[in-house]
CSV table of C-alpha atoms and ligand atoms in Angstrom, one decimal:
chain,number,residue,atom,x,y,z
A,573,UNK,CA,0.0,0.0,-0.1
A,574,UNK,CA,1.4,3.5,-0.9
A,575,UNK,CA,-0.6,5.3,1.7
A,576,UNK,CA,-2.3,3.8,4.6
A,577,UNK,CA,-4.3,6.0,7.1
A,578,UNK,CA,-5.8,4.6,10.2
A,579,UNK,CA,-8.1,6.6,12.4
A,580,UNK,CA,-6.2,9.9,12.2
A,581,UNK,CA,-7.6,12.4,14.4
A,582,UNK,CA,-6.0,16.1,14.7
A,583,UNK,CA,-6.8,18.8,17.2
A,584,UNK,CA,-5.6,22.3,16.9
A,585,UNK,CA,-6.2,23.5,20.5
A,586,UNK,CA,-9.7,22.5,21.1
A,587,UNK,CA,-10.6,22.4,17.4
A,588,UNK,CA,-10.8,19.1,15.8
A,589,UNK,CA,-9.7,19.3,12.2
A,590,UNK,CA,-9.5,15.8,11.5
A,591,UNK,CA,-12.0,13.2,13.1
A,592,UNK,CA,-10.9,9.4,13.0
A,593,UNK,CA,-10.0,9.5,9.1
A,594,UNK,CA,-9.1,6.1,7.5
A,595,UNK,CA,-8.2,5.3,3.9
A,596,UNK,CA,-5.8,3.2,1.9
A,597,UNK,CA,-4.3,4.2,-1.5
A,598,UNK,CA,-2.6,1.3,-3.4
A,599,UNK,CA,0.3,2.2,-5.8
A,600,UNK,CA,-0.3,3.9,-9.1
A,601,UNK,CA,-3.7,5.5,-8.4
A,602,UNK,CA,-4.5,9.2,-8.8
A,603,UNK,CA,-6.9,10.1,-6.0
A,604,UNK,CA,-8.7,13.4,-5.6
A,605,UNK,CA,-9.1,14.7,-2.0
A,606,UNK,CA,-12.0,16.9,-2.5
A,607,UNK,CA,-13.7,19.2,0.1
A,608,UNK,CA,-14.7,22.7,0.9
A,609,UNK,CA,-12.2,25.2,2.6
A,610,UNK,CA,-11.6,24.2,6.0
A,611,UNK,CA,-12.5,20.5,5.6
A,612,UNK,CA,-9.2,19.2,6.8
A,613,UNK,CA,-7.4,18.5,3.5
A,614,UNK,CA,-4.3,20.5,4.0
A,615,UNK,CA,-4.1,19.0,7.7
A,616,UNK,CA,-4.1,15.6,6.2
A,617,UNK,CA,-1.4,16.3,3.8
A,618,UNK,CA,0.7,17.9,6.3
A,619,UNK,CA,0.6,14.9,8.6
A,620,UNK,CA,1.3,12.4,5.7
A,621,UNK,CA,4.4,14.4,4.8
A,622,UNK,CA,5.6,14.7,8.4
A,623,UNK,CA,5.2,18.4,8.8
A,624,UNK,CA,2.8,18.0,11.6
A,625,UNK,CA,2.1,15.2,13.9
A,626,UNK,CA,-1.3,13.7,14.3
A,627,UNK,CA,-3.1,13.9,17.7
A,628,UNK,CA,-4.3,10.3,17.4
A,629,UNK,CA,-4.0,7.6,14.8
A,630,UNK,CA,-1.4,6.1,12.4
A,631,UNK,CA,-0.4,6.5,9.0
A,632,UNK,CA,2.3,4.9,6.7
A,633,UNK,CA,3.9,6.0,3.4
A,634,UNK,CA,5.3,3.0,1.5
A,635,UNK,CA,5.1,1.0,4.8
A,636,UNK,CA,7.1,3.5,6.6
A,637,UNK,CA,5.6,5.0,9.8
A,638,UNK,CA,4.9,8.8,9.6
A,639,UNK,CA,5.8,9.0,13.4
A,640,UNK,CA,8.9,7.0,13.8
A,641,UNK,CA,10.4,6.6,10.3
A,642,UNK,CA,10.1,10.2,9.1
A,643,UNK,CA,13.4,10.3,7.1
A,644,UNK,CA,12.3,7.2,5.2
A,645,UNK,CA,9.0,9.0,4.6
A,646,UNK,CA,10.5,11.9,3.3
A,647,UNK,CA,12.7,9.8,0.9
A,648,UNK,CA,9.4,8.4,-0.6
A,649,UNK,CA,7.1,11.2,-0.6
A,650,UNK,CA,7.2,14.4,-2.8
A,651,UNK,CA,5.1,17.4,-1.5
A,652,UNK,CA,3.7,20.4,-3.2
A,653,UNK,CA,2.3,22.4,-0.1
A,654,UNK,CA,-0.6,24.8,-0.3
A,655,UNK,CA,0.6,28.3,-1.7
A,656,UNK,CA,3.7,26.7,-3.1
A,657,UNK,CA,6.3,28.4,-0.8
A,658,UNK,CA,9.4,29.1,-2.9
A,659,UNK,CA,12.6,31.2,-2.4
A,660,UNK,CA,11.6,33.7,-4.9
A,661,UNK,CA,15.1,35.6,-4.9
A,662,UNK,CA,16.9,32.3,-6.3
A,663,UNK,CA,17.1,31.4,-10.0
A,664,UNK,CA,15.0,28.3,-11.0
A,665,UNK,CA,18.0,26.3,-11.7
A,666,UNK,CA,19.9,27.4,-8.4
A,667,UNK,CA,16.8,26.6,-6.4
A,668,UNK,CA,16.4,23.1,-7.9
A,669,UNK,CA,20.1,22.4,-7.3
A,670,UNK,CA,19.8,23.3,-3.7
A,671,UNK,CA,16.7,21.2,-3.1
A,672,UNK,CA,18.5,18.2,-5.0
A,673,UNK,CA,21.5,18.9,-2.6
A,674,UNK,CA,19.2,18.7,0.5
A,675,UNK,CA,18.3,15.0,-0.7
A,676,UNK,CA,22.0,14.3,-0.9
A,677,UNK,CA,22.7,14.6,-4.6
A,678,UNK,CA,25.9,16.1,-5.7
A,679,UNK,CA,28.0,17.2,-8.8
A,680,UNK,CA,27.2,16.0,-12.3
A,681,UNK,CA,24.5,13.6,-11.0
A,682,UNK,CA,22.6,16.4,-9.3
A,683,UNK,CA,22.8,18.7,-12.3
A,684,UNK,CA,21.7,15.9,-14.6
A,685,UNK,CA,18.7,15.4,-12.3
A,686,UNK,CA,17.9,18.9,-12.3
A,687,UNK,CA,18.2,19.3,-16.1
A,688,UNK,CA,15.7,16.1,-16.3
A,689,UNK,CA,13.1,17.9,-13.9
A,690,UNK,CA,13.4,21.2,-16.1
A,691,UNK,CA,12.5,19.2,-19.1
A,692,UNK,CA,9.9,17.0,-17.6
A,693,UNK,CA,8.1,20.0,-16.0
A,694,UNK,CA,8.4,22.1,-19.3
A,695,UNK,CA,10.7,24.9,-17.5
A,696,UNK,CA,13.1,24.9,-20.4
A,697,UNK,CA,12.4,28.5,-21.4
A,698,UNK,CA,12.4,29.9,-18.0
A,699,UNK,CA,15.1,28.0,-15.9
A,700,UNK,CA,17.5,30.9,-15.9
A,701,UNK,CA,15.1,33.4,-14.5
A,702,UNK,CA,14.7,34.3,-10.9
A,703,UNK,CA,11.5,32.5,-9.5
A,704,UNK,CA,10.1,36.0,-8.7
A,705,UNK,CA,10.0,36.7,-12.4
A,706,UNK,CA,7.7,33.7,-13.2
A,707,UNK,CA,4.0,33.6,-13.7
A,708,UNK,CA,2.0,31.5,-11.5
A,709,UNK,CA,1.7,28.5,-13.8
A,710,UNK,CA,5.6,28.5,-14.1
A,711,UNK,CA,5.9,28.7,-10.3
A,712,UNK,CA,3.6,25.8,-10.1
A,713,UNK,CA,6.0,23.8,-12.4
A,714,UNK,CA,8.8,24.7,-10.2
A,715,UNK,CA,6.9,23.4,-7.2
A,716,UNK,CA,6.3,20.2,-9.0
A,717,UNK,CA,9.9,20.0,-10.1
A,718,UNK,CA,11.0,20.1,-6.5
A,719,UNK,CA,8.4,17.6,-5.2
A,720,UNK,CA,9.7,15.2,-8.0
A,721,UNK,CA,13.4,16.0,-7.8
A,722,UNK,CA,14.3,12.7,-5.5
A,723,UNK,CA,11.9,10.5,-7.8
A,724,UNK,CA,9.5,9.7,-5.0
A,725,UNK,CA,7.0,6.9,-5.4
A,726,UNK,CA,4.2,9.0,-3.9
A,727,UNK,CA,3.2,12.5,-4.7
A,728,UNK,CA,1.1,14.6,-2.4
A,729,UNK,CA,-0.1,17.8,-4.1
A,730,UNK,CA,-2.0,20.5,-2.1
A,731,UNK,CA,-4.1,22.3,-4.6
A,732,UNK,CA,-1.8,22.1,-7.5
A,733,UNK,CA,-3.8,24.1,-9.9
A,734,UNK,CA,-5.3,26.6,-7.7
A,735,UNK,CA,-5.0,30.3,-9.4
A,736,UNK,CA,-3.8,28.9,-12.9
A,737,UNK,CA,-5.3,30.3,-16.0
A,738,UNK,CA,-7.2,27.9,-18.3
A,739,UNK,CA,-4.2,27.2,-20.6
A,740,UNK,CA,-1.9,26.6,-17.5
A,741,UNK,CA,-4.6,24.5,-16.0
A,742,UNK,CA,-4.5,22.1,-18.9
A,743,UNK,CA,-0.6,21.9,-18.9
A,744,UNK,CA,-0.5,21.2,-15.4
A,745,UNK,CA,-3.4,18.7,-15.4
A,746,UNK,CA,-1.7,16.8,-18.3
A,747,UNK,CA,1.6,16.8,-16.4
A,748,UNK,CA,0.0,15.3,-13.3
A,749,UNK,CA,-1.9,12.7,-15.3
A,750,UNK,CA,1.4,11.7,-16.9
A,751,UNK,CA,3.2,11.5,-13.5
A,752,UNK,CA,0.3,9.3,-12.4
A,753,UNK,CA,1.3,6.6,-14.9
A,754,UNK,CA,4.2,5.7,-12.6
A,755,UNK,CA,3.6,7.2,-9.2
A,756,UNK,CA,0.8,7.3,-6.6
A,757,UNK,CA,-0.8,11.0,-6.6
A,758,UNK,CA,-2.9,12.3,-4.0
A,759,UNK,CA,-4.2,16.0,-4.9
A,760,UNK,CA,-6.5,18.2,-3.1
A,761,UNK,CA,-8.8,20.6,-4.5
A,762,UNK,CA,-12.1,22.0,-3.9
A,763,UNK,CA,-13.2,22.0,-7.3
A,764,UNK,CA,-15.2,18.9,-8.6
A,765,UNK,CA,-14.2,19.3,-12.4
A,766,UNK,CA,-10.4,19.2,-11.3
A,767,UNK,CA,-11.0,15.7,-10.0
A,768,UNK,CA,-13.2,14.7,-12.9
A,769,UNK,CA,-10.4,15.6,-15.1
A,770,UNK,CA,-7.6,13.8,-13.5
A,771,UNK,CA,-8.7,11.3,-10.9
A,772,UNK,CA,-10.1,7.6,-10.9
A,773,UNK,CA,-11.0,7.6,-7.4
A,774,UNK,CA,-12.4,10.6,-5.0
A,775,UNK,CA,-12.3,10.9,-1.4
A,776,UNK,CA,-14.7,13.6,-0.2
A,777,UNK,CA,-14.0,15.2,3.2
A,778,UNK,CA,-16.1,17.8,5.1
A,779,UNK,CA,-15.7,18.9,8.5
A,780,UNK,CA,-12.7,16.5,9.1
A,781,UNK,CA,-14.7,13.5,8.4
A,782,UNK,CA,-14.8,11.4,5.2
A,783,UNK,CA,-18.2,11.6,3.5
A,784,UNK,CA,-17.5,9.4,0.6
A,785,UNK,CA,-14.7,7.3,-0.9
A,786,UNK,CA,-15.5,6.1,-4.2
A,787,UNK,CA,-14.7,5.6,-7.9
A,788,UNK,CA,-15.2,8.8,-9.9
A,789,UNK,CA,-17.8,7.2,-12.1
A,790,UNK,CA,-20.0,6.3,-9.3
A,791,UNK,CA,-19.7,9.9,-7.9
A,792,UNK,CA,-20.8,11.3,-11.2
A,793,UNK,CA,-23.5,8.9,-11.4
A,794,UNK,CA,-24.8,10.0,-7.9
A,795,UNK,CA,-24.6,13.7,-9.1
A,796,UNK,CA,-26.5,13.1,-12.4
A,797,UNK,CA,-29.3,11.4,-10.3
A,798,UNK,CA,-29.5,14.2,-7.8
A,799,UNK,CA,-31.9,16.7,-8.9
A,800,UNK,CA,-31.8,20.6,-8.9
A,801,UNK,CA,-32.3,22.7,-5.7
A,802,UNK,CA,-34.5,25.5,-5.2
A,803,UNK,CA,-34.5,27.9,-2.4
A,804,UNK,CA,-37.8,29.5,-1.4
A,805,UNK,CA,-39.0,31.9,1.2
A,806,UNK,CA,-42.6,32.1,2.3
A,807,UNK,CA,-44.5,34.8,4.1
A,808,UNK,CA,-45.7,32.2,6.5
A,809,UNK,CA,-44.6,28.9,8.4
A,810,UNK,CA,-45.3,25.9,6.4
A,811,UNK,CA,-44.8,22.0,7.1
A,812,UNK,CA,-42.2,19.7,5.5
A,813,UNK,CA,-45.2,17.1,4.7
A,814,UNK,CA,-47.1,19.8,2.9
A,815,UNK,CA,-44.2,20.7,0.7
A,816,UNK,CA,-43.4,17.1,0.0
A,817,UNK,CA,-46.6,16.4,-1.8
A,818,UNK,CA,-45.8,19.1,-4.4
A,819,UNK,CA,-45.2,17.3,-7.8
A,820,UNK,CA,-41.6,16.8,-8.3
A,821,UNK,CA,-40.2,17.5,-4.7
A,822,UNK,CA,-38.0,14.9,-3.5
A,823,UNK,CA,-36.8,16.5,-0.2
A,824,UNK,CA,-37.5,19.7,1.8
A,825,UNK,CA,-35.1,21.0,4.2
A,826,UNK,CA,-35.9,24.0,6.5
A,827,UNK,CA,-32.9,26.4,6.5
A,828,UNK,CA,-34.4,29.2,8.3
A,829,UNK,CA,-38.0,30.2,9.9
A,830,UNK,CA,-40.0,30.3,6.5
A,831,UNK,CA,-37.2,29.5,4.1
A,832,UNK,CA,-36.8,26.1,2.7
A,833,UNK,CA,-34.4,24.3,0.4
A,834,UNK,CA,-36.3,22.0,-2.0
A,835,UNK,CA,-34.6,19.3,-3.9
A,836,UNK,CA,-36.3,18.4,-7.2
A,837,UNK,CA,-36.6,15.0,-8.7
A,838,UNK,CA,-34.2,14.5,-11.6
A,839,UNK,CA,-35.2,16.6,-14.8
A,840,UNK,CA,-38.2,18.5,-13.2
A,841,UNK,CA,-38.6,22.2,-12.7
A,842,UNK,CA,-40.7,22.3,-9.6
A,843,UNK,CA,-41.3,26.1,-9.6
A,844,UNK,CA,-44.5,26.0,-11.5
A,845,UNK,CA,-46.2,23.6,-9.3
A,846,UNK,CA,-44.6,25.2,-6.2
A,847,UNK,CA,-46.5,28.6,-7.2
A,848,UNK,CA,-49.6,26.9,-7.8
A,849,UNK,CA,-49.5,25.1,-4.3
A,850,UNK,CA,-48.7,28.7,-2.8
A,851,UNK,CA,-51.7,30.2,-4.5
A,852,UNK,CA,-54.0,27.4,-3.4
A,853,UNK,CA,-53.1,27.6,0.1
A,854,UNK,CA,-53.0,31.3,0.4
A,855,UNK,CA,-49.2,31.6,1.0
A,856,UNK,CA,-47.2,34.1,-0.4
A,857,UNK,CA,-43.7,33.4,-2.1
A,858,UNK,CA,-41.3,36.2,-1.2
A,859,UNK,CA,-38.2,34.8,-3.0
A,860,UNK,CA,-37.7,31.9,-5.0
A,861,UNK,CA,-34.2,30.8,-6.7
A,862,UNK,CA,-32.8,27.9,-8.3
A,863,UNK,CA,-29.5,26.9,-6.8
A,864,UNK,CA,-26.3,25.9,-8.6
A,865,UNK,CA,-25.4,22.3,-7.3
A,866,UNK,CA,-22.7,23.1,-4.8
A,867,UNK,CA,-20.1,20.9,-3.2
A,868,UNK,CA,-22.4,20.7,-0.3
A,869,UNK,CA,-25.3,19.4,-2.3
A,870,UNK,CA,-23.2,16.9,-3.8
A,871,UNK,CA,-22.2,15.7,-0.3
A,872,UNK,CA,-25.8,15.6,0.8
A,873,UNK,CA,-26.9,13.7,-2.2
A,874,UNK,CA,-23.9,11.2,-2.2
A,875,UNK,CA,-24.4,10.4,1.5
A,876,UNK,CA,-28.2,10.3,1.3
A,877,UNK,CA,-28.2,7.9,-1.8
A,878,UNK,CA,-25.7,5.6,0.0
A,879,UNK,CA,-27.9,5.2,3.0
B,1184,LIG,P1,-8.7,22.7,4.0
B,1184,LIG,O1,-7.2,22.4,3.5
B,1184,LIG,O2,-9.5,21.6,3.6
B,1184,LIG,O3,-9.0,24.0,3.6
B,1184,LIG,P2,-7.3,22.8,6.6
B,1184,LIG,O4,-6.6,21.5,6.9
B,1184,LIG,O5,-6.4,23.9,6.2
B,1184,LIG,O6,-8.5,22.6,5.7
B,1184,LIG,O7,-8.1,23.3,7.9
B,1184,LIG,C1,-8.9,22.5,8.7
B,1184,LIG,C2,-9.5,23.3,9.9
B,1184,LIG,O8,-8.4,23.5,11.0
B,1184,LIG,C3,-9.9,24.6,9.6
B,1184,LIG,O9,-11.1,24.9,10.5
B,1184,LIG,C4,-8.8,25.4,10.0
B,1184,LIG,O10,-9.1,26.8,10.3
B,1184,LIG,C5,-8.0,24.8,11.0
B,1184,LIG,N1,-6.6,25.0,11.0
B,1184,LIG,C6,-5.8,24.8,10.1
B,1184,LIG,N2,-4.5,25.1,10.5
B,1184,LIG,C7,-4.7,25.5,11.8
B,1184,LIG,C8,-3.5,25.9,12.7
B,1184,LIG,N3,-2.3,25.8,12.4
B,1184,LIG,N4,-4.1,26.4,14.0
B,1184,LIG,C9,-5.2,26.4,14.2
B,1184,LIG,N5,-6.2,25.9,13.4
B,1184,LIG,C10,-5.9,25.5,12.1
């Protein structure tokens, strides 16, 4: 197993950022670690790369324990941290030689490896520049090059595509897909389309807990099966049982006193029937809006369909 996580819990003071998280990733998979901001993705990745210790639980990278065998863990894992911290006053090639040196590479072997990384990550035109001069997309490539330089078996990439323009996005995605042919890749994002483009498997985490861990194709199926959401505010109190008899309404959740989130059955626009119902019951509709399916809606739908 490339990554093994057993009951990892992490507290920051009193706040629980991870709550008994467990999963295994065998070698050669690209796994998307998806969740809204604050879900615990970066915390998990920092723990797996030995930057912070867990409060409870165990994890191994390529069978090496993250608590007791940290040097072995670091040899086997490449990490692109969130916000990709780099020494911006260094030249690209100088920085990569520096990182290679930290992994014990020297002389010609080190320079050859740096050259190889520059080629793999497409930095050929930019490697003579200072990192400060580079665009966000090229900085991401430098971040990937430093993560890859010691040829790790496992890559942990924290939001590798955040802030990239569409062209850069395609380039970096393709690079990650090609890296995934030989390596185990765990990447975090809060964008569903990112995972759809790159990953076979998706782990969805929210509030420190795993909500789903499934093949991407299954998750896509759940998303298609889940209907649209409509948020409606009435001028009076209404009951869930009354709303659920409206044609096409699958579920009704109260989100404020007189405001409800209604889930429609697939392919049905519930708004005309909803208006009709309100008129018949002499209830005013103050606001009515169709909602884009958000990550939270997907979580709800995925977890509900699984029950
Ligand atoms: P994500 O990467 O999914 O956005 P994080 O792992 O960064 O989530 O954060 C999970 C939770 O832990 C958040 O509520 C965040 O505010 C909190 N958190 C993260 N780092 C720290 C820290 N160093 N000290 C205190 N709280 C933290």
